[in-house]
Amino acid sequence: MSKIFISCALPYANGPCHLGHIRSTYLPADIYARYNRMVGNDVLLVCATDEHGTPIAVKADKENKKPIEISKRYHDMIVKDVESMNISLDNFTRTTDEKHYEIAKNFFKDLYDKGFIYREDIQQLYCPNCNKFLPDRYVEGLCPVCGSEARGDHCEKCGRALDPTELDEPHCITCGTTPIIKDTFQYAFKLSELEDDLKEYIQNNENFPANVRNYASNWLNDGLNDWILTRDMDWGIPVPLEEAKGKVLYVWIEAFLGYISSASQWSEQSGIKWEEYWNDFVVHFIGKDIIYHHSIFWPGLLKAYGCKLPDMIYAGEFLSLEGEKMSTSKNWVIWIADFVKDYEPDLLRYYLTINAPLNKDSDFSWDDFQRRNNDELADVIGNFLHRTFTFTRKYFDNKIPEYVNPSEEDEEFRKAIEELPEKAGEYISNFEFREGLLEIFKVAKKGNKYFNDQEPWKAVKEDMQKAANCLYLSNQLAKTLAYTLKPYLPSKADKIAGIMNIDDLSQWKDAAVALPSGYEINKAKPLFKKIDDEVIEAEKAKLQENLKESSEDESMSDLISIDDFDEVVIKIGQVLEAEKIEKSDKLLKLQVDIGEEKPRQIVAGLAKFYSSEELVDRKVCVVANLQPAKLFGTLSEGMILATGESGALLSPDENGKVGERIQ
C-alpha cells in the first residue's frame, strides 16, 4: 500500500468558488483521491484558504473593514462551496491559523540562516499622503508597453508582468496621490543559484504532463533571477527578523506552506505523521495560471530547505463560459452556490469531467450541459439502470436470476463488464480522468444496446432463460457502475448501491466480483431526470441579465472619480415609494424626498437585500449631483449609498433633516 499526499491549489479568500475553480483543481483531486482510497492506497487530501496578500487588504480598505473579516467571510463561503460539490478533503484550514504562522516563520528563518535569503536594497513607490510604501496592488497606472490601464504587477490587456516603478502615470489607489520613488530594502531568495537543480528536476521528472513541463522549461530557458519574498504591509505574516519591522512575507512564499500547515493540523488531530505521505508520493492539483509558481518557485524553496520535491504537478487548463472568458467583475460567471440550488452536484461533476481532457481548455455551455445530461446521463446510464431494476422486479421478484447456457452475445457482454474496472482504473491512475469516464459511459451504452438486442420483454414469453441471462448480466453491470462511478459521481453511485443492497463501495476490487443468483435488490426510482428547454433558456437569459446589470452598475460608478470627490453632494433623503423593476432581480425604483420641490427617482441595486416595504419611510444617504442615467430603461437621478457586498444601507442619524447636506 502506498501513501499519497494530494493537495488542491489554495483558493484565494476574496470571493466564492465558480465553475472554473472546481474544474481545474478540486474535482480532479477528488476523483484521484477517491479512486486511490478504493484501491487500498493511504491518501491524505488537504487544502486551505489563502488569506493574505494585497487584494484582500485592498478590498478591506474599500469596505472599511479589517482584512481578517474579508477573509473569514469568503473562507466560510468557499468551505460551503467545496462541501456542496462532495470534495472529500481530509483537512481544510486557513493560512491565518496560528499553526500556519508558526510554520511559515520557521521556514523563512531556516532559509535565512542557511544563506538562501538575503537583504537587498531596492527602490519602491512611496505615497507621501498615506505615508507608506506601496505594494504592487496598491498602485495603478498605464502599462509602459501597450498604454492600457494596468495594476502595479500586471497588465490585463497585453499580459505583461510589471514592476510598479515601470508604470506610466502611477497613482495610489487609496488616495489617488502620485507616488514617489524612495530607497528601501526587502528580502530576496537566491533562486538563481538553484537553476541547474530545477532544470534537472523538470527535465527528468517523467510524471509531469506536457503543459507543466513546457511552461516551466520556457521560464528556465530565460534564466532565473532572485526573487523578492517580502512586502511592506500590515496584513500578512511578519518577517521574523528584528530589523524587518513593518514587513510581511510575500504570499507566494507562505501560501505554498498552506499544504504543509493543513497536513500538520491534520496530524495533530489524527495522531498520524503527515511526513510519511509527503515522503512517499506528492501530487499537486493546480490551475495553469500558477504553473510557474508550483514548478519553479515552490520546488526551489523546498530544495533550499532540504525537503523532497513534489512528484507530480497536474495543471488544469482554463474553463470559459458560453465561448467567452469568465469574468467575475462583469458577472459573466456561474457561482457554485447558485448552481447547486437548482441542480445536483453530480451533474456538474459529470459535465466538467467528460466535456474535455483536463489538460485542454474547455467551455461550459448551458445547451451542451443539457444535451449531455439528457442524452448521456438520463437516456444512456439512467435508462439502462431503470430498465434493469424495473424488469428484475417485474419478472424475477427483485432477485438476480440464474446465468445458464449463455450465448455468444452474453459472454461478450460479460467480458466487457469484467474488464471495465481495470480499464477505467488504469485511466484514473494515469490522471486521464475524462478517458476513464468515457470508458464507463461506453460500457453503459453497450449495456443499453445489449438490453435492446436481447428484448427481455419478449423473451419472458418465449425464452425465459434468455431473459434471465440478460437481467443477470444487466444487474452485474449496474453493480459495476456503482463502484466505477463512485470517484466521479459519489452521490449517484451511493444511490445505485442502495438500490442493489450494497452497503460499502470502498473496495475497487469488488467491482469485478459478480453478485450471486438469488441476490435481492430493492425497488428503484429513476436516478436521472431530463432538463427542460425552458429551464436552460432561463439560465441563459439570467447570464445576459447579469452581464447587462454589471455593465450598468459600472457606468454608474464611473460618473464620479476620486479626483472629483470634493464636488460630490451627499444629502439626507427619505424614501417615499419603492417598487421592483420588471425583469430585474436586482433593481428597485425609488421615489426619494431630498428637500426639493419634487421627489427624485432613483434606481438602486437593493432588491436582493430589501423588500419594497422595508425601504418606505427609511432615511438614506443620497448622492444628489450625479449625472442622470438610464438603468434597465428607467431614469435614475441619483445614487443611494450602500455597501457593495451585503447591500447594507448607509443611513444617517434619525435627527438628521431631509434635504440636509452631509458632504
XYZ file of C-alpha atoms in Angstrom:
663
model
C 0.000 0.000 0.000
C 1.322 3.431 -0.983
C 0.863 6.696 0.871
C -0.151 9.639 -1.292
C -0.087 13.331 -0.339
C -2.626 15.195 -2.510
C -3.199 18.939 -2.403
C -5.613 21.293 -4.124
C -4.342 24.773 -5.000
C -5.315 27.153 -2.216
C -8.347 29.259 -3.195
C -7.832 32.964 -2.626
C -10.233 34.212 0.027
C -11.568 37.247 -1.818
C -14.547 35.555 -3.450
C -16.586 32.331 -3.552
C -15.960 29.410 -5.936
C -17.128 29.340 -9.525
C -17.187 26.501 -12.051
C -13.600 27.087 -13.151
C -12.237 26.519 -9.648
C -13.978 23.154 -9.390
C -12.965 22.002 -12.859
C -9.242 22.779 -12.661
C -8.442 21.770 -9.102
C -10.948 20.298 -6.662
C -12.786 17.850 -8.901
C -9.747 16.094 -10.421
C -8.074 15.951 -6.998
C -11.204 14.379 -5.543
C -11.559 11.809 -8.342
C -7.920 10.805 -7.917
C -8.178 10.654 -4.118
C -11.417 8.643 -4.090
C -10.072 6.106 -6.570
C -6.787 5.645 -4.708
C -8.602 5.090 -1.425
C -10.728 2.442 -3.141
C -7.666 0.556 -4.462
C -6.128 0.488 -0.990
C -3.717 3.415 -1.042
C -3.465 5.594 2.063
C -4.438 9.091 0.930
C -4.108 12.484 2.605
C -6.068 15.174 0.696
C -5.557 18.700 2.047
C -6.295 22.298 1.196
C -6.694 25.708 2.870
C -7.838 29.203 2.021
C -5.085 31.643 1.041
C -5.938 34.675 3.162
C -3.060 37.146 2.906
C -1.916 39.410 0.109
C -2.781 42.828 -1.229
C -6.128 42.092 -2.965
C -7.714 41.222 0.380
C -6.154 44.263 2.024
C -7.385 46.494 -0.818
C -10.889 45.046 -0.562
C -10.866 45.615 3.202
C -9.829 49.241 2.692
C -12.684 49.807 0.254
C -15.232 48.315 2.639
C -13.713 49.945 5.715
C -13.268 46.534 7.324
C -10.363 44.563 8.703
C -8.722 42.113 6.258
C -9.483 39.192 8.596
C -13.196 39.998 8.268
C -12.968 39.783 4.482
C -11.015 36.529 4.506
C -13.322 34.959 7.123
C -16.381 35.836 5.054
C -15.030 34.164 1.943
C -13.433 31.251 3.774
C -16.868 30.294 5.049
C -18.335 30.612 1.544
C -15.572 28.515 -0.009
C -15.985 25.784 2.600
C -19.690 25.552 1.740
C -18.941 25.501 -1.984
C -16.383 22.713 -1.653
C -18.618 20.662 0.621
C -21.603 21.128 -1.705
C -19.583 19.535 -4.536
C -18.747 16.475 -2.378
C -14.984 17.091 -2.376
C -13.601 14.543 0.088
C -10.907 16.640 1.777
C -9.243 15.171 4.845
C -8.455 18.656 6.118
C -9.315 22.202 5.076
C -7.767 25.010 7.055
C -6.691 28.661 6.721
C -3.416 30.491 6.268
C -4.458 32.778 9.115
C -4.272 29.906 11.631
C -1.575 30.086 14.302
C -0.060 26.798 13.102
C 0.466 28.267 9.653
C 2.097 31.426 11.063
C 4.486 29.288 13.083
C 5.449 27.055 10.136
C 5.899 29.992 7.737
C 8.112 31.968 10.123
C 10.273 28.925 10.890
C 10.598 28.127 7.181
C 11.726 31.670 6.335
C 14.164 31.780 9.257
C 15.675 28.434 8.259
C 16.374 29.630 4.698
C 17.718 32.931 6.033
C 20.088 31.175 8.427
C 21.309 28.926 5.577
C 22.119 31.970 3.455
C 19.407 31.419 0.821
C 17.610 34.633 1.819
C 19.421 37.975 1.926
C 18.655 41.639 2.398
C 18.520 43.644 -0.840
C 18.402 47.428 -1.233
C 15.771 48.403 -3.798
C 13.709 51.355 -4.977
C 9.991 51.281 -4.370
C 6.997 53.545 -4.861
C 6.010 55.537 -1.775
C 2.802 57.502 -1.170
C 3.638 60.764 0.632
C -0.017 61.300 1.524
C -0.624 57.822 3.033
C 2.951 57.907 4.384
C 3.750 54.328 3.347
C 5.477 52.205 0.725
C 3.024 50.799 -1.789
C 2.830 47.065 -2.558
C 2.164 46.335 -6.226
C -1.627 46.028 -5.984
C -1.828 49.428 -4.251
C -0.605 51.130 -7.439
C -2.405 51.613 -10.727
C -1.373 53.466 -13.858
C -0.710 52.949 -17.544
C 1.140 49.980 -18.983
C 4.506 51.133 -20.422
C 4.153 48.578 -23.250
C 0.598 48.968 -24.569
C -0.618 52.106 -22.778
C -3.667 50.412 -21.242
C -4.745 50.805 -17.641
C -2.756 48.379 -15.517
C -2.118 47.243 -11.952
C 1.292 47.524 -10.357
C 2.062 43.876 -11.028
C 0.249 43.061 -14.268
C -1.374 44.435 -17.409
C -4.610 42.625 -18.249
C -4.572 43.974 -21.817
C -1.186 42.716 -23.044
C -0.456 40.200 -20.276
C 2.908 41.714 -19.328
C 4.205 41.177 -15.786
C 5.152 44.576 -14.349
C 7.035 46.221 -11.554
C 5.129 49.184 -10.030
C 8.033 51.530 -10.809
C 7.568 50.799 -14.543
C 4.027 52.226 -14.710
C 3.323 55.474 -16.532
C 1.166 57.985 -14.624
C 1.039 55.849 -11.449
C -1.307 56.709 -8.594
C -2.029 55.314 -5.142
C -5.357 53.517 -5.262
C -6.153 54.564 -1.692
C -5.920 58.336 -2.067
C -5.095 58.999 -5.741
C -1.771 60.684 -4.975
C 1.114 60.303 -7.424
C 3.720 58.235 -5.567
C 7.428 58.987 -5.447
C 10.343 56.563 -5.692
C 12.250 56.021 -2.453
C 15.082 53.778 -1.373
C 14.132 50.883 0.865
C 15.024 47.219 1.323
C 13.353 43.829 1.043
C 14.467 40.223 1.392
C 15.275 38.152 -1.671
C 15.597 34.405 -2.268
C 18.616 33.075 -4.189
C 16.528 31.348 -6.825
C 19.240 31.866 -9.442
C 21.605 29.549 -7.536
C 19.147 26.682 -7.935
C 18.687 26.989 -11.701
C 20.615 23.822 -12.594
C 18.842 21.784 -9.904
C 15.451 22.949 -11.147
C 16.298 22.214 -14.783
C 17.197 18.663 -13.819
C 14.002 18.365 -11.762
C 11.790 19.479 -14.658
C 13.575 17.613 -17.442
C 13.988 14.292 -15.621
C 10.559 14.019 -14.000
C 8.581 11.668 -16.231
C 5.411 12.247 -14.203
C 4.947 15.836 -15.341
C 2.330 16.405 -18.055
C 3.353 18.304 -21.180
C 1.766 21.639 -20.233
C 3.648 21.789 -16.926
C 6.970 20.718 -18.450
C 6.651 23.208 -21.340
C 5.654 26.191 -19.191
C 8.441 25.523 -16.706
C 11.065 24.889 -19.415
C 10.251 28.179 -21.169
C 10.733 30.047 -17.905
C 14.012 28.248 -17.207
C 15.304 28.945 -20.727
C 15.126 32.675 -19.987
C 17.276 32.204 -16.886
C 16.212 32.603 -13.255
C 16.550 35.786 -11.231
C 16.484 36.082 -7.480
C 13.007 36.560 -6.100
C 11.749 39.205 -3.625
C 9.997 37.425 -0.744
C 8.705 40.300 1.398
C 6.336 43.265 1.195
C 5.699 46.473 3.177
C 2.241 45.843 4.605
C 0.310 45.478 7.836
C -1.626 42.449 6.559
C 0.349 39.233 6.431
C 2.826 37.115 8.368
C 5.521 39.334 9.911
C 9.078 38.701 8.738
C 10.720 37.020 11.764
C 13.718 39.373 11.939
C 14.258 42.304 14.333
C 15.310 44.683 11.546
C 12.247 43.872 9.400
C 9.541 45.702 11.341
C 6.577 46.543 9.080
C 7.438 43.892 6.529
C 5.476 40.711 5.860
C 6.148 37.521 3.911
C 5.071 37.669 0.278
C 2.035 35.472 -0.242
C 3.916 33.332 -2.779
C 6.281 32.018 -0.143
C 3.863 31.393 2.685
C 0.793 30.264 0.699
C 2.650 27.167 -0.547
C 3.201 26.247 3.070
C -0.574 26.039 3.458
C -0.262 22.490 2.143
C 2.111 21.690 4.994
C 0.246 23.553 7.731
C -3.047 21.920 6.721
C -1.378 18.500 6.810
C 0.281 19.349 10.129
C -3.072 20.321 11.619
C -4.491 17.005 10.399
C -1.576 15.191 12.073
C -2.318 16.848 15.393
C -5.932 15.718 15.163
C -5.276 12.197 13.850
C -2.001 11.339 15.547
C -0.561 10.234 12.175
C 2.588 11.821 10.761
C 1.913 13.734 7.571
C 5.592 13.435 6.599
C 5.050 9.746 5.786
C 2.697 10.775 2.984
C 4.951 13.547 1.668
C 7.999 11.290 1.607
C 6.149 8.639 -0.423
C 4.307 10.403 -3.292
C 3.198 14.047 -3.609
C 0.621 15.311 -6.127
C -0.338 18.973 -6.515
C -3.534 19.772 -8.457
C -3.429 23.390 -9.666
C -4.742 25.711 -12.378
C -2.476 26.532 -15.313
C -2.153 30.179 -14.242
C 0.087 29.121 -11.342
C 2.281 26.553 -13.115
C 5.379 28.746 -12.827
C 4.917 29.163 -9.101
C 4.498 25.438 -8.421
C 7.101 24.118 -10.856
C 9.846 26.719 -10.244
C 9.399 28.808 -7.086
C 7.972 26.152 -4.778
C 10.468 23.396 -5.704
C 13.236 25.978 -5.364
C 12.158 26.812 -1.828
C 11.868 23.132 -0.931
C 15.268 22.349 -2.433
C 16.880 25.092 -0.368
C 15.128 23.819 2.742
C 16.327 20.256 2.080
C 12.918 18.731 1.530
C 11.695 16.163 -1.026
C 10.207 17.823 -4.112
C 6.672 17.123 -5.413
C 6.415 14.026 -7.615
C 3.522 15.234 -9.748
C 2.105 18.645 -10.623
C -1.134 18.404 -12.587
C -2.395 21.676 -14.044
C -5.961 22.048 -15.263
C -6.459 24.367 -18.206
C -8.991 27.207 -18.304
C -12.778 26.958 -18.431
C -14.681 29.549 -20.442
C -18.414 30.267 -20.270
C -20.606 30.212 -23.387
C -17.497 30.766 -25.516
C -16.306 33.814 -23.557
C -13.669 34.202 -20.866
C -15.223 34.118 -17.403
C -15.173 37.479 -15.630
C -16.206 37.979 -12.018
C -16.079 41.766 -12.420
C -18.582 41.601 -15.286
C -20.587 38.868 -13.516
C -20.027 36.595 -16.520
C -19.673 33.614 -14.249
C -21.629 30.787 -12.647
C -21.087 30.510 -8.917
C -21.144 27.079 -7.322
C -23.594 28.244 -4.654
C -26.056 29.288 -7.375
C -25.624 26.095 -9.382
C -26.291 23.669 -6.527
C -29.515 25.472 -5.624
C -31.118 24.093 -8.769
C -29.033 21.095 -9.864
C -27.435 18.074 -8.248
C -23.656 18.449 -7.912
C -23.019 15.115 -9.645
C -24.433 16.554 -12.872
C -21.755 19.234 -12.839
C -19.059 16.737 -11.841
C -20.030 14.616 -14.855
C -20.149 17.502 -17.312
C -16.888 19.160 -16.259
C -15.066 15.815 -16.466
C -16.437 14.432 -19.720
C -16.515 17.673 -21.698
C -12.758 17.844 -22.373
C -9.472 16.472 -21.036
C -8.218 18.409 -18.048
C -5.033 19.409 -19.879
C -7.016 21.272 -22.546
C -9.160 24.401 -22.304
C -12.869 23.715 -22.052
C -16.115 25.653 -22.266
C -19.280 25.477 -20.179
C -22.377 25.826 -22.335
C -25.881 25.536 -20.905
C -27.104 23.917 -24.133
C -24.310 21.347 -24.080
C -24.833 20.748 -20.370
C -28.478 19.964 -21.088
C -27.558 17.724 -24.019
C -25.086 15.643 -22.042
C -27.433 15.367 -19.092
C -30.403 14.328 -21.208
C -28.675 12.210 -23.877
C -25.967 10.587 -21.776
C -26.893 10.535 -18.100
C -30.660 10.191 -18.494
C -31.003 8.334 -21.819
C -27.979 6.030 -21.570
C -26.869 5.414 -17.970
C -30.179 6.262 -16.307
C -32.273 4.403 -18.848
C -30.130 1.280 -18.600
C -30.299 1.220 -14.817
C -34.029 1.908 -14.651
C -34.909 -0.792 -17.161
C -32.639 -3.282 -15.395
C -34.168 -2.690 -11.980
C -37.744 -2.476 -13.257
C -37.564 -5.726 -15.222
C -35.827 -7.517 -12.320
C -38.661 -6.518 -10.030
C -41.429 -7.290 -12.513
C -40.271 -10.660 -13.818
C -37.839 -12.005 -11.205
C -39.297 -10.781 -7.908
C -36.402 -8.322 -7.301
C -33.891 -11.200 -7.363
C -30.974 -11.711 -9.697
C -31.805 -14.710 -11.931
C -29.523 -17.612 -12.803
C -26.978 -17.412 -15.614
C -27.224 -20.635 -17.632
C -26.206 -21.651 -21.172
C -25.059 -18.172 -22.179
C -24.986 -17.137 -25.799
C -22.004 -15.642 -27.588
C -23.540 -12.183 -27.122
C -23.965 -12.855 -23.383
C -20.330 -13.854 -22.947
C -19.073 -10.896 -24.952
C -21.072 -8.543 -22.715
C -19.944 -10.341 -19.554
C -16.312 -9.900 -20.596
C -16.830 -6.154 -21.165
C -18.293 -5.840 -17.646
C -15.400 -7.734 -16.061
C -12.777 -5.644 -17.877
C -14.351 -2.268 -17.061
C -12.895 -1.732 -13.549
C -9.332 -2.403 -14.673
C -9.605 -0.234 -17.781
C -11.263 2.713 -16.022
C -8.933 2.390 -13.045
C -5.837 2.491 -15.220
C -7.024 5.723 -16.814
C -7.671 7.339 -13.431
C -4.320 6.245 -12.014
C -2.666 7.882 -15.049
C -4.590 11.150 -14.462
C -6.713 10.580 -17.579
C -9.985 11.256 -15.819
C -12.090 12.002 -18.891
C -10.917 8.833 -20.617
C -11.858 6.776 -17.552
C -15.356 8.240 -17.510
C -15.701 7.744 -21.261
C -14.821 4.054 -20.781
C -17.577 3.730 -18.174
C -20.045 5.511 -20.448
C -19.037 3.313 -23.402
C -19.838 0.118 -21.492
C -23.133 1.588 -20.226
C -24.001 2.375 -23.842
C -23.090 -1.185 -24.764
C -25.395 -2.310 -21.950
C -28.294 -0.422 -23.495
C -27.674 -1.993 -26.885
C -27.345 -5.460 -25.336
C -30.630 -4.981 -23.455
C -32.405 -3.865 -26.645
C -30.957 -6.731 -28.681
C -31.985 -9.370 -26.106
C -35.541 -7.980 -25.907
C -36.328 -9.397 -22.442
C -39.906 -8.102 -22.719
C -40.378 -10.656 -25.497
C -38.044 -13.304 -24.114
C -40.035 -13.686 -20.873
C -42.806 -15.111 -23.051
C -40.709 -17.121 -25.499
C -37.361 -17.976 -23.843
C -37.245 -17.294 -20.093
C -33.573 -18.271 -19.767
C -32.599 -15.743 -22.393
C -34.401 -13.072 -20.366
C -32.774 -14.383 -17.179
C -29.279 -14.174 -18.652
C -29.988 -10.636 -19.868
C -31.133 -9.475 -16.429
C -28.339 -11.354 -14.661
C -25.683 -9.533 -16.701
C -27.514 -6.207 -16.623
C -27.538 -6.301 -12.826
C -23.822 -7.157 -12.823
C -23.138 -4.051 -14.899
C -25.369 -1.952 -12.635
C -23.314 -3.076 -9.663
C -20.032 -2.428 -11.513
C -21.283 1.045 -12.434
C -21.894 1.791 -8.758
C -18.224 1.114 -7.978
C -16.641 2.691 -11.037
C -18.802 5.818 -10.895
C -18.026 6.374 -7.211
C -14.963 8.594 -7.815
C -16.879 10.635 -10.393
C -20.497 10.750 -9.183
C -20.331 9.801 -5.489
C -23.967 10.599 -4.629
C -25.431 8.793 -7.646
C -23.114 5.836 -7.068
C -24.368 5.567 -3.494
C -27.965 5.606 -4.736
C -27.241 2.789 -7.172
C -25.604 0.877 -4.320
C -28.651 1.494 -2.119
C -30.958 0.002 -4.735
C -28.646 -3.007 -5.000
C -28.350 -3.557 -1.235
C -24.635 -2.770 -1.259
C -23.561 -1.103 1.968
C -19.962 -0.331 1.085
C -18.343 0.865 -2.143
C -14.908 1.334 -0.596
C -13.123 -1.549 -2.366
C -12.460 -1.133 -6.096
C -11.639 -4.828 -6.468
C -15.229 -5.716 -5.507
C -16.412 -4.056 -8.739
C -15.354 -7.180 -10.651
C -16.942 -9.666 -8.218
C -20.269 -10.935 -9.546
C -23.404 -10.881 -7.425
C -24.828 -14.385 -6.926
C -28.080 -15.613 -8.398
C -30.925 -15.103 -5.943
C -29.378 -11.880 -4.582
C -32.237 -9.478 -3.781
C -32.336 -5.840 -4.789
C -34.685 -3.033 -3.759
C -37.400 -1.178 -5.605
C -35.912 1.622 -7.688
C -36.818 5.124 -8.783
C -35.337 6.914 -11.831
C -31.871 8.241 -10.942
C -31.529 10.916 -13.630
C -34.085 13.436 -14.841
C -34.111 15.351 -18.088
C -33.768 19.128 -18.049
C -36.435 21.023 -19.989
C -35.640 23.584 -22.690
C -37.416 26.309 -20.725
C -35.060 25.819 -17.783
C -31.978 26.213 -19.981
C -33.375 29.266 -21.754
C -33.967 30.869 -18.352
C -30.355 30.156 -17.339
C -29.008 31.773 -20.500
C -31.277 34.780 -20.014
C -30.057 35.123 -16.432
C -26.446 35.247 -17.628
C -27.233 38.023 -20.080
C -29.150 39.966 -17.432
C -26.244 39.697 -15.011
C -23.887 40.993 -17.689
C -26.188 43.895 -18.515
C -26.698 44.868 -14.878
C -22.967 44.690 -14.270
C -22.341 46.993 -17.225
C -24.959 49.457 -15.983
C -23.544 49.384 -12.474
C -20.075 50.022 -13.878
C -21.212 53.002 -15.934
C -22.974 54.379 -12.887
C -19.896 54.067 -10.698
C -17.676 55.719 -13.335
C -19.564 59.030 -13.304
C -17.543 60.454 -10.436
C -13.831 59.803 -9.985
C -11.872 60.145 -6.778
C -10.369 63.424 -8.039
C -13.854 64.945 -8.146
C -14.801 63.833 -4.644
C -14.787 67.366 -3.230
C -17.566 68.233 -5.684
C -19.848 65.377 -4.592
C -23.076 66.488 -2.947
C -24.487 63.958 -0.474
C -27.845 64.757 1.129
C -30.183 63.100 3.586
C -33.188 61.662 1.800
C -36.328 59.776 2.773
C -37.848 57.024 0.666
C -41.469 57.768 -0.218
C -42.173 54.888 -2.628
C -40.364 51.739 -3.742
C -41.153 49.116 -6.388
C -39.312 46.355 -8.279
C -38.243 46.922 -11.857
C -39.728 44.324 -14.178
C -37.332 41.620 -15.425
C -34.624 42.591 -12.936
C -33.842 40.569 -9.800
C -31.561 43.311 -8.534
C -33.038 46.761 -9.141
C -35.670 48.820 -7.315
C -37.207 52.115 -8.463
C -37.425 54.577 -5.560
C -39.073 57.968 -5.130
C -36.906 59.855 -2.640
C -37.537 63.195 -0.921
C -34.267 65.154 -0.634
C -35.848 68.507 0.273
C -36.555 69.688 -3.284
C -39.862 70.624 -4.890
C -40.466 67.153 -6.186
C -39.045 63.717 -5.208
C -36.052 62.271 -7.030
C -36.480 58.993 -8.927
C -33.515 56.749 -8.112
C -32.765 53.230 -9.349
C -30.874 51.204 -6.713
C -29.499 47.651 -6.724
C -31.150 46.732 -3.413
C -33.827 44.208 -4.398
C -31.808 41.229 -3.203
C -31.352 42.786 0.237
C -34.562 44.701 0.986
C -38.235 44.408 0.140
C -40.050 47.486 -1.144
C -41.973 47.713 2.122
C -38.787 47.761 4.217
C -37.496 50.838 2.402
C -40.552 53.088 2.551
C -40.033 55.938 5.101
C -36.375 54.906 5.526
C -33.833 57.740 5.729
C -30.929 57.254 3.337
C -27.784 58.994 2.090
C -28.154 60.207 -1.491
C -25.501 61.355 -3.963
C -27.554 64.239 -5.291
C -25.433 65.690 -8.110
C -24.865 62.633 -10.273
C -25.490 62.891 -13.975
C -28.878 61.216 -14.649
C -28.626 57.792 -16.266
C -30.998 55.130 -17.561
C -30.762 51.729 -15.859
C -32.857 48.923 -17.346
C -34.637 51.642 -19.323
C -35.578 53.589 -16.166
C -34.287 57.107 -15.433
C -32.166 57.364 -12.285
C -31.445 60.818 -10.816
C -29.024 59.958 -8.034
C -27.406 57.178 -6.057
C -28.271 55.578 -2.734
C -25.166 54.824 -0.672
C -24.875 51.174 0.392
C -22.110 48.611 0.788
C -21.182 46.579 -2.261
C -21.233 43.084 -0.737
C -24.148 42.958 1.676
C -26.180 45.856 0.332
C -26.270 47.446 3.809
C -27.625 50.989 3.595
C -25.513 53.854 4.923
C -28.206 55.544 6.962
C -27.956 58.986 8.573
C -28.792 59.635 12.210
C -32.549 59.938 12.727
C -32.012 63.517 13.966
C -30.782 64.498 10.501
C -33.263 66.545 8.478
C -34.432 65.594 4.997
C -32.503 67.648 2.448
C -29.634 68.412 4.851
C -26.228 68.234 3.145
C -23.706 65.716 4.516
C -20.836 66.386 2.082
